[in-house]
Short mmCIF file of C-alpha atoms and ligand atoms in Angstrom, two decimals:
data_model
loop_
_atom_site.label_atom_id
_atom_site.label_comp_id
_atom_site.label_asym_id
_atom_site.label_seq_id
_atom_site.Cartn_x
_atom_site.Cartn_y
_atom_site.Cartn_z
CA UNK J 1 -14.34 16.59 7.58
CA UNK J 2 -17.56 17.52 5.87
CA UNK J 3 -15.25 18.78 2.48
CA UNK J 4 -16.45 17.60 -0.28
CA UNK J 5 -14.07 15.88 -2.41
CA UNK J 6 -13.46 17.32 -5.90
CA UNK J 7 -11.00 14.60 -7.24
CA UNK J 8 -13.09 10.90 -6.65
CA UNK J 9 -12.14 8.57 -9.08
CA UNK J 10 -9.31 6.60 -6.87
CA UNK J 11 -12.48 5.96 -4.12
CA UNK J 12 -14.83 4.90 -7.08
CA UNK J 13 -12.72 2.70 -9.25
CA UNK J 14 -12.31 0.78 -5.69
CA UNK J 15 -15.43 -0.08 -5.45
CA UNK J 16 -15.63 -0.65 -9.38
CA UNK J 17 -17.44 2.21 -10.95
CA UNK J 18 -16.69 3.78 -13.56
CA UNK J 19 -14.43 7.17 -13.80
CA UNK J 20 -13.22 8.86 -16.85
CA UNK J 21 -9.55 8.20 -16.28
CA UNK J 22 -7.87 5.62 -14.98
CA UNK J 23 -6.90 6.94 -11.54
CA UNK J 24 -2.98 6.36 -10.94
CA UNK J 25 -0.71 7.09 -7.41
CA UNK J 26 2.46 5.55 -7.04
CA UNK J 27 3.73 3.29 -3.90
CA UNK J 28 6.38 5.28 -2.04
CA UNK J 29 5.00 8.55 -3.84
CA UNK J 30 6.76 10.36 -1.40
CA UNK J 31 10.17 9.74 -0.78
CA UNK J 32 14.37 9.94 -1.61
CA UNK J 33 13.60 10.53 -5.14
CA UNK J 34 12.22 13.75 -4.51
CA UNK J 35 14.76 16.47 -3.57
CA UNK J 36 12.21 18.03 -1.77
CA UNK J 37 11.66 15.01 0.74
CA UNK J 38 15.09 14.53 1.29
CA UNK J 39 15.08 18.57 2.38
CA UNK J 40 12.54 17.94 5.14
CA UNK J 41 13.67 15.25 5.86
CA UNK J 42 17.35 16.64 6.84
CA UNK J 43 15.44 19.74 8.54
CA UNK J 44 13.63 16.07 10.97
CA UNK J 45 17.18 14.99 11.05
CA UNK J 46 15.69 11.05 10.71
CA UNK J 47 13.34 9.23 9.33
CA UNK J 48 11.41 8.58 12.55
CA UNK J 49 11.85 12.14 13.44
CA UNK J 50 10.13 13.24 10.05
CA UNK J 51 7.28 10.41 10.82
CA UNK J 52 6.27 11.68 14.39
CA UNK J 53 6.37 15.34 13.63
CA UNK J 54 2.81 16.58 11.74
CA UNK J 55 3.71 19.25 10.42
CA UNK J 56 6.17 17.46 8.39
CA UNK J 57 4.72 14.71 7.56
CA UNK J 58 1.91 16.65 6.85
CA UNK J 59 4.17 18.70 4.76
CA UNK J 60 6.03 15.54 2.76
CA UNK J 61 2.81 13.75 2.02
CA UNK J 62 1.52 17.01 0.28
CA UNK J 63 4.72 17.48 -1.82
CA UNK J 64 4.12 14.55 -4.61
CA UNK J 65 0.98 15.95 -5.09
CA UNK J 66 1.95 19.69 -5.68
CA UNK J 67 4.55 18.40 -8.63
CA UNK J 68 2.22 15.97 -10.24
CA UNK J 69 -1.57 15.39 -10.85
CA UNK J 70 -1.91 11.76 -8.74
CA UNK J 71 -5.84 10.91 -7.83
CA UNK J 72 -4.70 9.64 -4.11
CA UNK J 73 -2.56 10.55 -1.57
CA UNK J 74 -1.38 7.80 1.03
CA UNK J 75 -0.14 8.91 4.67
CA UNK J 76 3.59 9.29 5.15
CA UNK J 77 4.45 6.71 7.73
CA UNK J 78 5.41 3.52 7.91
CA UNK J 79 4.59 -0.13 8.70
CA UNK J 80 7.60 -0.85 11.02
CA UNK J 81 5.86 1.82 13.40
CA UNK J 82 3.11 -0.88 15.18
CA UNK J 83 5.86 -2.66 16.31
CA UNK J 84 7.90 0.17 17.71
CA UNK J 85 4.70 0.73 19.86
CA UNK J 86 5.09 -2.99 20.47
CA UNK J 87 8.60 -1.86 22.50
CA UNK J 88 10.47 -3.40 20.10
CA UNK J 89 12.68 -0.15 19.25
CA UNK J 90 12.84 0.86 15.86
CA UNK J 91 15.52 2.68 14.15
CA UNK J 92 16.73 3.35 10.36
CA UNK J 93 20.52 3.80 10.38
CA UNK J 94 21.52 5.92 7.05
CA UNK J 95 21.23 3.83 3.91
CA UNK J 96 20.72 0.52 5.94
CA UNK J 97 17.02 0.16 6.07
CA UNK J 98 15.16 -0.64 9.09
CA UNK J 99 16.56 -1.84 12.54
CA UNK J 100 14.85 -3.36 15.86
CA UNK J 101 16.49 -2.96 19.16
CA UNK J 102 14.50 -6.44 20.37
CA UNK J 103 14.03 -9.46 18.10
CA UNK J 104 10.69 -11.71 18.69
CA UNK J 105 11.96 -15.23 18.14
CA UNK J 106 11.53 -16.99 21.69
CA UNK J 107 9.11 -18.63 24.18
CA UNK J 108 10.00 -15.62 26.65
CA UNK J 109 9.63 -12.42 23.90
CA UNK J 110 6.82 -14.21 21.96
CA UNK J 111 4.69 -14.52 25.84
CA UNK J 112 5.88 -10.52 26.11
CA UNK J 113 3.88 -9.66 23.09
CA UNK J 114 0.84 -7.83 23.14
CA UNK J 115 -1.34 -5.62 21.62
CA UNK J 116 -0.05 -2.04 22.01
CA UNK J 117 -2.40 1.10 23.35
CA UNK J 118 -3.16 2.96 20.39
CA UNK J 119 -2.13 6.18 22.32
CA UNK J 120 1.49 5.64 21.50
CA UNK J 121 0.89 5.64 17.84
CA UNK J 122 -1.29 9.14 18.35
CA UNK J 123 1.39 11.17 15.81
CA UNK J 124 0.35 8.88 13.18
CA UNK J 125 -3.32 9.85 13.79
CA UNK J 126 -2.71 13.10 14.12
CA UNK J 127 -1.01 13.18 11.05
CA UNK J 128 -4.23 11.64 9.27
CA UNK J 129 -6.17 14.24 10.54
CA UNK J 130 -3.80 17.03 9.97
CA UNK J 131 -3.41 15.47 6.06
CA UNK J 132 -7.13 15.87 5.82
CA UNK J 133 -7.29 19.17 6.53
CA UNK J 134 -4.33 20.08 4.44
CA UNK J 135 -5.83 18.16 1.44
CA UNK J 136 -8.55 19.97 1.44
CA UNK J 137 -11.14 17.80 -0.55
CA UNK J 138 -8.34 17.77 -3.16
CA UNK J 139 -8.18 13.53 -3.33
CA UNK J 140 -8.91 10.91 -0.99
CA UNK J 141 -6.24 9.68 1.58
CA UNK J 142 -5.34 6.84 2.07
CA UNK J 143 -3.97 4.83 5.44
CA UNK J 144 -2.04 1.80 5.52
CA UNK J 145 -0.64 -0.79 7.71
CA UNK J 146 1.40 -3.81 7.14
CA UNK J 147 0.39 -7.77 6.97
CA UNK J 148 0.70 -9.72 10.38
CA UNK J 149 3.21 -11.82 8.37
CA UNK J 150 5.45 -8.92 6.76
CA UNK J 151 5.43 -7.19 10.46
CA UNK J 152 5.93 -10.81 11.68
CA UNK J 153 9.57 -11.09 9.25
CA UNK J 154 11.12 -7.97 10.71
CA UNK J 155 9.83 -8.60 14.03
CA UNK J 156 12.04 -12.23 13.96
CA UNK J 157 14.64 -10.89 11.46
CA UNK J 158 15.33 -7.22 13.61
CA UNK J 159 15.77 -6.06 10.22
CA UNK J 160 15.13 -6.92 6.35
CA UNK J 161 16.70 -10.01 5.12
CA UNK J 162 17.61 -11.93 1.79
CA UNK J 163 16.62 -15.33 3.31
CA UNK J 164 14.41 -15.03 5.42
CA UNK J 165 15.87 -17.91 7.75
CA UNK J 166 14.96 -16.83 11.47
CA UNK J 167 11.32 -16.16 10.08
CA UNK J 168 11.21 -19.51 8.54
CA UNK J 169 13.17 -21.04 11.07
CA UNK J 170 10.12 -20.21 13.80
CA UNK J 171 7.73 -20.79 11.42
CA UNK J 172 8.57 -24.59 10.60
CA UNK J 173 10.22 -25.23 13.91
CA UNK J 174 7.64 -23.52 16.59
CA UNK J 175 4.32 -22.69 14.40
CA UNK J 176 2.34 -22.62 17.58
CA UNK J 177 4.72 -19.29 18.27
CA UNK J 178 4.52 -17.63 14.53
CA UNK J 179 0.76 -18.20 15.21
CA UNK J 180 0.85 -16.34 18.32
CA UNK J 181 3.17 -13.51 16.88
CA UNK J 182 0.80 -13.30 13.92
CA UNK J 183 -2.39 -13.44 15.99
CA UNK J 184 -1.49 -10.21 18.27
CA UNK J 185 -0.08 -8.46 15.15
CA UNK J 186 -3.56 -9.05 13.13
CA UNK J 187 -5.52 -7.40 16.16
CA UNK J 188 -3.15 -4.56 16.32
CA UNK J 189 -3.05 -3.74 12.48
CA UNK J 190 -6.59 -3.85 12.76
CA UNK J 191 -6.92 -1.48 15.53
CA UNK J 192 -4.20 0.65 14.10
CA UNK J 193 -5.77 1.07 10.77
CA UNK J 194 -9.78 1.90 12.43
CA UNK J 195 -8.22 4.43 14.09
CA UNK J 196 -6.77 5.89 11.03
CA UNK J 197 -10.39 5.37 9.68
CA UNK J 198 -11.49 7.18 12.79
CA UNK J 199 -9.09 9.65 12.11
CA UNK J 200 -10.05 10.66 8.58
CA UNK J 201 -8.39 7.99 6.15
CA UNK J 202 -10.74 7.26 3.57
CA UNK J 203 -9.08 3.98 2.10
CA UNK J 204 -6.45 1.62 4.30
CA UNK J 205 -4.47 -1.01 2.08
CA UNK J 206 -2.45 -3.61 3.73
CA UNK J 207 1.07 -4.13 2.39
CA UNK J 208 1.90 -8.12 1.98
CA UNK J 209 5.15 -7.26 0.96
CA UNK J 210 7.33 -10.44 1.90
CA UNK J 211 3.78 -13.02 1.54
CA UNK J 212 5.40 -13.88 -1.44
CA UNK J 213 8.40 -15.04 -0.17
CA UNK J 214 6.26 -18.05 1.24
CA UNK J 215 5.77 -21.87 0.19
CA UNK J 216 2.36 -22.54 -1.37
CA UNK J 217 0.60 -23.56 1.67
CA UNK J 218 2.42 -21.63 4.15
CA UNK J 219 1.01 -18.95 2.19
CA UNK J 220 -1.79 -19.69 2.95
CA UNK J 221 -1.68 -20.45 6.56
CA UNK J 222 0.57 -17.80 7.59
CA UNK J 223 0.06 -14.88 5.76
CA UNK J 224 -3.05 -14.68 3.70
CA UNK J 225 -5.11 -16.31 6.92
CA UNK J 226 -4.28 -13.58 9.26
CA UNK J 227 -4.57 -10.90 5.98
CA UNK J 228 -8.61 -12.13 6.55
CA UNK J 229 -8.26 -12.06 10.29
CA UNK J 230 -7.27 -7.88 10.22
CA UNK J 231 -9.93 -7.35 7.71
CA UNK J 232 -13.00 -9.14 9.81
CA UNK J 233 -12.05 -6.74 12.57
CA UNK J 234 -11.81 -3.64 10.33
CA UNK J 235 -15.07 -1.02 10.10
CA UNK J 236 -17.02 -1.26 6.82
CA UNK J 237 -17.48 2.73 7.00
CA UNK J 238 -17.16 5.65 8.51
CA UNK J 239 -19.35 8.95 8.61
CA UNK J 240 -21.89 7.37 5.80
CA UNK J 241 -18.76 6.70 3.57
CA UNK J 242 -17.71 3.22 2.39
CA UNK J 243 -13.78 2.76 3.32
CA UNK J 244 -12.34 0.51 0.66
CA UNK J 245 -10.18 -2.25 1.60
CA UNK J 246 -6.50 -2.75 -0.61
CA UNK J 247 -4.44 -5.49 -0.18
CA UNK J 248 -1.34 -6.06 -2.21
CA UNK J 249 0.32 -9.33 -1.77
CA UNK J 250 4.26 -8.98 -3.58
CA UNK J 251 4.30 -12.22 -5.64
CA UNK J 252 1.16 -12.83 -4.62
CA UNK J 253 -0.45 -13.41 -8.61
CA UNK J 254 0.48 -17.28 -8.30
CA UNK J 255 -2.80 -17.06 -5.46
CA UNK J 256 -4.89 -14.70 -6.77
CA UNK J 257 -7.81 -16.78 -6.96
CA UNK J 258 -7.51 -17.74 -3.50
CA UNK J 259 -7.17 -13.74 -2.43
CA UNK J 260 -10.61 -13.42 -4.02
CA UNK J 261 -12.23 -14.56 -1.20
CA UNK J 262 -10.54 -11.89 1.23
CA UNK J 263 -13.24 -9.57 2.50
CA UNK J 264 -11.55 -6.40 0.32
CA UNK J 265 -12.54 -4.38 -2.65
CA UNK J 266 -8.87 -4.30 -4.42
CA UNK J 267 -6.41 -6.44 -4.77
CA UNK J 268 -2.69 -5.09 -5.50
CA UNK J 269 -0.40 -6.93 -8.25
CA UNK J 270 3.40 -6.41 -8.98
CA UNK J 271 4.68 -6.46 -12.64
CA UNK J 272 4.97 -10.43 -12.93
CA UNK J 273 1.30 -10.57 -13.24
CA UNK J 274 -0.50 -9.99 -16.35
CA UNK J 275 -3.47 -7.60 -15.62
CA UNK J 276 -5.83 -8.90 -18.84
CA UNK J 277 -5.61 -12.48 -16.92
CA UNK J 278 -5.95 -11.06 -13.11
CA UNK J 279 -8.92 -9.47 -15.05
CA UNK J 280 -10.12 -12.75 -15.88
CA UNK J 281 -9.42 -14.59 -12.65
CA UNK J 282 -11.02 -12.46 -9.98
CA UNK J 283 -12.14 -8.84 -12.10
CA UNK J 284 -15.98 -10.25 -12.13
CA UNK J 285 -18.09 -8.94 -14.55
CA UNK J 286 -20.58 -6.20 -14.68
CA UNK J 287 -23.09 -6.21 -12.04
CA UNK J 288 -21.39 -9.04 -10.68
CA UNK J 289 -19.12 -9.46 -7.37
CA UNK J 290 -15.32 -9.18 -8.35
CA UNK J 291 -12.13 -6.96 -7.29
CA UNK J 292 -11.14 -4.12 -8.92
CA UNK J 293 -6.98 -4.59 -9.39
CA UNK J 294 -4.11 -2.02 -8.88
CA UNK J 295 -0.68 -1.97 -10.41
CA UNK J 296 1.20 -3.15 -11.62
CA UNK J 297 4.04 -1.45 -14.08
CA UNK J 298 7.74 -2.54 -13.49
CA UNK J 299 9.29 0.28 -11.15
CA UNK J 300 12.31 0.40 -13.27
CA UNK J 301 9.94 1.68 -16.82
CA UNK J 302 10.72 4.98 -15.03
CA UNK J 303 14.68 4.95 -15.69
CA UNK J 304 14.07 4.75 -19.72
CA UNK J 305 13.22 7.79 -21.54
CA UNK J 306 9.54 9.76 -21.09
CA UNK J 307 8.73 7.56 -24.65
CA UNK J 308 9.22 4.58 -23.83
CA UNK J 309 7.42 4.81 -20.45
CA UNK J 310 4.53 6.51 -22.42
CA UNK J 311 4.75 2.82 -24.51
CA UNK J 312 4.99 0.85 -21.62
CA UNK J 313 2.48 2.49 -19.61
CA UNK J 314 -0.12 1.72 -23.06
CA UNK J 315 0.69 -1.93 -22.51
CA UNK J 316 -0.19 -2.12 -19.22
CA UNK J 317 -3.31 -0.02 -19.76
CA UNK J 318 -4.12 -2.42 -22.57
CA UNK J 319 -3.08 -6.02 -20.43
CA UNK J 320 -6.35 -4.51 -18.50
CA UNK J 321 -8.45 -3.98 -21.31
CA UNK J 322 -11.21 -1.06 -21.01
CA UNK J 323 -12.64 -0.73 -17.93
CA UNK J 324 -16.07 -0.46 -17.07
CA UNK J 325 -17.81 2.34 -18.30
CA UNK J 326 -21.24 2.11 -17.75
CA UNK J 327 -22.12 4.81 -14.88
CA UNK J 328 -25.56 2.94 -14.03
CA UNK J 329 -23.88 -0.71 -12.91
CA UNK J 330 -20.77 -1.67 -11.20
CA UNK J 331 -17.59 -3.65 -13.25
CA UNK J 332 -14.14 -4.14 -13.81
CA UNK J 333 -11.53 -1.06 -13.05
CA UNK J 334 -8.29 -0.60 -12.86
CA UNK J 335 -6.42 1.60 -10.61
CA UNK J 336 -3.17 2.32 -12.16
CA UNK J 337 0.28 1.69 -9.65
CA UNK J 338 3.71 0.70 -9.86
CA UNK J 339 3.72 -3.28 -9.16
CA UNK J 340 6.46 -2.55 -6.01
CA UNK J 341 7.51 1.25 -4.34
CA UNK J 342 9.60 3.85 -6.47
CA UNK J 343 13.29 3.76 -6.72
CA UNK J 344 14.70 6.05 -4.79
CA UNK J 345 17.35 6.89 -8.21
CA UNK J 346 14.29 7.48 -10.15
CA UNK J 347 14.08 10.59 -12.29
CA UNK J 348 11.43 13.00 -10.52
CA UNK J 349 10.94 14.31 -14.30
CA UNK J 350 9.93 10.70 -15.47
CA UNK J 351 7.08 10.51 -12.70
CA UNK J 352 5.56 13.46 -14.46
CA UNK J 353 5.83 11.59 -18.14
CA UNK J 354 4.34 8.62 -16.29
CA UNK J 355 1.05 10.38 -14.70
CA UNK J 356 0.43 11.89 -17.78
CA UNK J 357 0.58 9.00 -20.19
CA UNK J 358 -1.93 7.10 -17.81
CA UNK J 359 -4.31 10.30 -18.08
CA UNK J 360 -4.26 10.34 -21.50
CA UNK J 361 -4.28 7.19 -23.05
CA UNK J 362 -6.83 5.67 -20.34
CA UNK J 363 -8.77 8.67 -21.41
CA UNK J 364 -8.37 7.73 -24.95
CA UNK J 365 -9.50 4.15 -24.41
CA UNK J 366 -12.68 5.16 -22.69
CA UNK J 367 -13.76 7.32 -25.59
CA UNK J 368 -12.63 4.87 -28.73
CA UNK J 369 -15.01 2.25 -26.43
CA UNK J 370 -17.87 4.59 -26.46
CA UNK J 371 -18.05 5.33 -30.10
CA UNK J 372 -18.14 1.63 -31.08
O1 CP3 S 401 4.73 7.52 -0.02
C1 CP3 S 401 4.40 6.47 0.56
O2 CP3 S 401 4.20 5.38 -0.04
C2 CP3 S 401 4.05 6.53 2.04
C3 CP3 S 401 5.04 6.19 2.96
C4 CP3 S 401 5.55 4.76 3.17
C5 CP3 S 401 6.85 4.53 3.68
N1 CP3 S 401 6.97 3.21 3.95
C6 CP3 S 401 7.84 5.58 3.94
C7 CP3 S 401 9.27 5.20 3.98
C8 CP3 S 401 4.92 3.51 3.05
C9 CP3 S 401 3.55 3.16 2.50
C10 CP3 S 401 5.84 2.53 3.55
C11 CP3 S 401 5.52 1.10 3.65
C12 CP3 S 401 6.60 0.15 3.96
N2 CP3 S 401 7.67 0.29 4.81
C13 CP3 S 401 6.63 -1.17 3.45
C14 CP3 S 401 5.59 -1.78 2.56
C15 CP3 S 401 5.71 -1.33 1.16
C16 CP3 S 401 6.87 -1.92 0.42
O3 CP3 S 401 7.70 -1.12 -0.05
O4 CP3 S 401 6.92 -3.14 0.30
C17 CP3 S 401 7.79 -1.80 3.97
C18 CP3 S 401 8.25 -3.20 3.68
C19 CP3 S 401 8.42 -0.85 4.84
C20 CP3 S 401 9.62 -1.07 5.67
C21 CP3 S 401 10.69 -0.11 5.34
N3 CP3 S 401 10.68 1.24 5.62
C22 CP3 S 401 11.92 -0.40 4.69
C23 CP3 S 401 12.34 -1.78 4.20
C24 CP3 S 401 12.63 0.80 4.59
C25 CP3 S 401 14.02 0.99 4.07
C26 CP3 S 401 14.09 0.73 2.63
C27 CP3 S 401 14.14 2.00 1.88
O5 CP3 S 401 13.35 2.19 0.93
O6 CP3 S 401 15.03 2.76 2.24
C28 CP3 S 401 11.82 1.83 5.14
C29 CP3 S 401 12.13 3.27 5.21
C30 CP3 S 401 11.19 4.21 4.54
N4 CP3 S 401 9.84 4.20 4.72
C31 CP3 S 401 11.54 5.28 3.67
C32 CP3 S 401 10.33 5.91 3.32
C33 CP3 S 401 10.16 7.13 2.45
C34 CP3 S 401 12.92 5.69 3.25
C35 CP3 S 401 13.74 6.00 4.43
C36 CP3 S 401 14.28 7.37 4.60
O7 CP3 S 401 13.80 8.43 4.19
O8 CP3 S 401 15.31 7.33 5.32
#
């Protein structure tokens, strides 16, 4: 574990220092639009099957990487598996997403709930540690978990939904059982994701995905509450190393000010968001407390040709602005992300035009800056 990294710039621009680049990895790096992920994962025969075996997930984490130059590499897992160790029986039939055996939506499975031993969700450890090794110092790694809410909506739903009606149902009819659900789902993400620390991850971001499905105020009580409640039980560091904190809210931008006050270092945006004005909300200023801000490009840039995502990746580069340069002082940086995961239709040749254009032009930005 003692490797030293040669590729930092994803850790520092967390904690908003300056790097040369803006440091880019994409949400979903590895998956279906890679032909070599869909080739492991036929040799797993499932998507659970390729999750719980280390050597391939070792193996399919590692494979984005090899075909493009990303600055972080994020476990290959999934958020649906704390609730499997729940004994809630997770499944993905072909094409159909995510399935639960059990659904969580009454007095008598709600009472049921608890905190699961961390020893059934070992093979995701493992896999952290066996990443690690793999990686080799190349970038950092980083481990993730879902929010207590967007566990709590396929917990009620069994499955993803367009409406969101059981989840909403529970949550306006019975809040004293949502509270409950979302109260043993904050301690377990919390546990799950210091044992991924423990394990070797060097970064853990929380996925919000459905928070901004919410009302205003539900938001607030429901999600982003129990978003702080997982992050005041989570370890500040971890062999001398700072572990940054991400959280990425979908929708979230209409709250942003109110996520400033979560205990992390970066907060995730999707496309609707402008990043200049995110900037301005919560990006502080140098020296100063603020969060440095990942994202956000459209998903869908990546099914025009490799020149217009090289113009739309400039815009977004330049919504931000320059980050910080100054190598002395902390300040605003941007970590550069799709605003939502990759399509699995996408291109694998775009990706590449993608990654490149953020190299260069944030490169180009930071040098124009320091002649003025
Ligand atoms: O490369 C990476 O980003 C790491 C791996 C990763 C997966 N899921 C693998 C996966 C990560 C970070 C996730 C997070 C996840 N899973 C989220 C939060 C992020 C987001 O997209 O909002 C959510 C909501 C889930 C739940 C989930 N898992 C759904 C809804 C689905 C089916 C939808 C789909 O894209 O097919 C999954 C399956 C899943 N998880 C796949 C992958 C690569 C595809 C399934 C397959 O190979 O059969």
């Amino acid at each position: 574990m003692a490797t030293i990294l040669q590729n930092d710039h994803f850790l520092r621009a967390c904690l908003r220092q300056a790097t040369p680049y803006t440091p880019v990895w994409l949400m979903r790096q590895a998956g279906r639009y890679l032909p070599e992920y869909c080739q492991t994962r036929a040799k797993a025969g499932s998507f659970m099957g390729l999750a719980t075996n280390t050597d391939f997930a070792t193996e399919v984490t590692l494979q984005p990487l090899d075909l493009y130059p990303l600055d972080a590499a994020i476990l290959f897992s999934d958020i649906l598996t704390v609730p499997d160790a729940m004994g809630l029986g997770l499944s993905f039939e072909a094409g159909e997403g995510p399935r639960f055996a059990k659904t969580t939506r009454d007095e008598a499975s709600v009472a049921a709930l608890a905190v699961p031993d961390m020893a059934k969700l070992r093979y995701v450890f493992d896999a952290v540690t066996s990443i690690r090794k793999a990686l080799n110092g190349r970038v950092p790694l980083i481990g993730f978990a879902g929010s207590p809410w967007t566990l709590a909506c396929y917990m009620v739903e069994g499955r993803g939904s367009d409406d969101y009606r059981a989840v909403k149902t529970l949550m306006y009819s019975r809040p004293d059982l949502m509270h409950r659900i979302l109260e043993v789902n904050a301690l377990s993400v919390a546990a799950y994701l210091n044992a991924q620390i423990e394990a070797g991850a060097q970064a853990v971001m929380i996925f919000d995905s459905w928070g901004g499905v919410l009302a205003d105020g539900a938001f607030q009580q429901f999600s982003l509450r129990y978003t702080a409640m997982v992050l005041s039980h989570l370890r500040r560091g971890h062999e001398g190393k700072v572990i940054p904190r991400l959280v990425f809210t979908k929708g979230g931008g209409l709250w942003l000010s109110e996520m400033a006050a979560l205990d992390c270092d970066v907060l995730g945006l999707d496309w609707t968001m402008n990043l200049g004005r995110a900037r301005h909300l919560v990006g502080g200023t140098e020296g100063g407390p603020g969060k440095a801000l990942q994202g956000n490009i459209d998903p869908m840039v990546l099914f025009a040709n490799p020149e217009q995502i090289d113009a739309a990746v400039q815009q977004v580069l330049a919504s931000f602005g320059t980050p910080h340069t100054d190598p002395s002082t902390t300040g605003p940086t941007h970590i550069f992300n799709l605003g939502h995961g990759i399509n699995q239709l996408t291109p694998p040749e775009n990706v590449a035009a993608l990654v490149e254009a953020v190299h260069k032009h944030s490169r180009a930005m930071r040098d124009v800056t320091e002649k003025v």
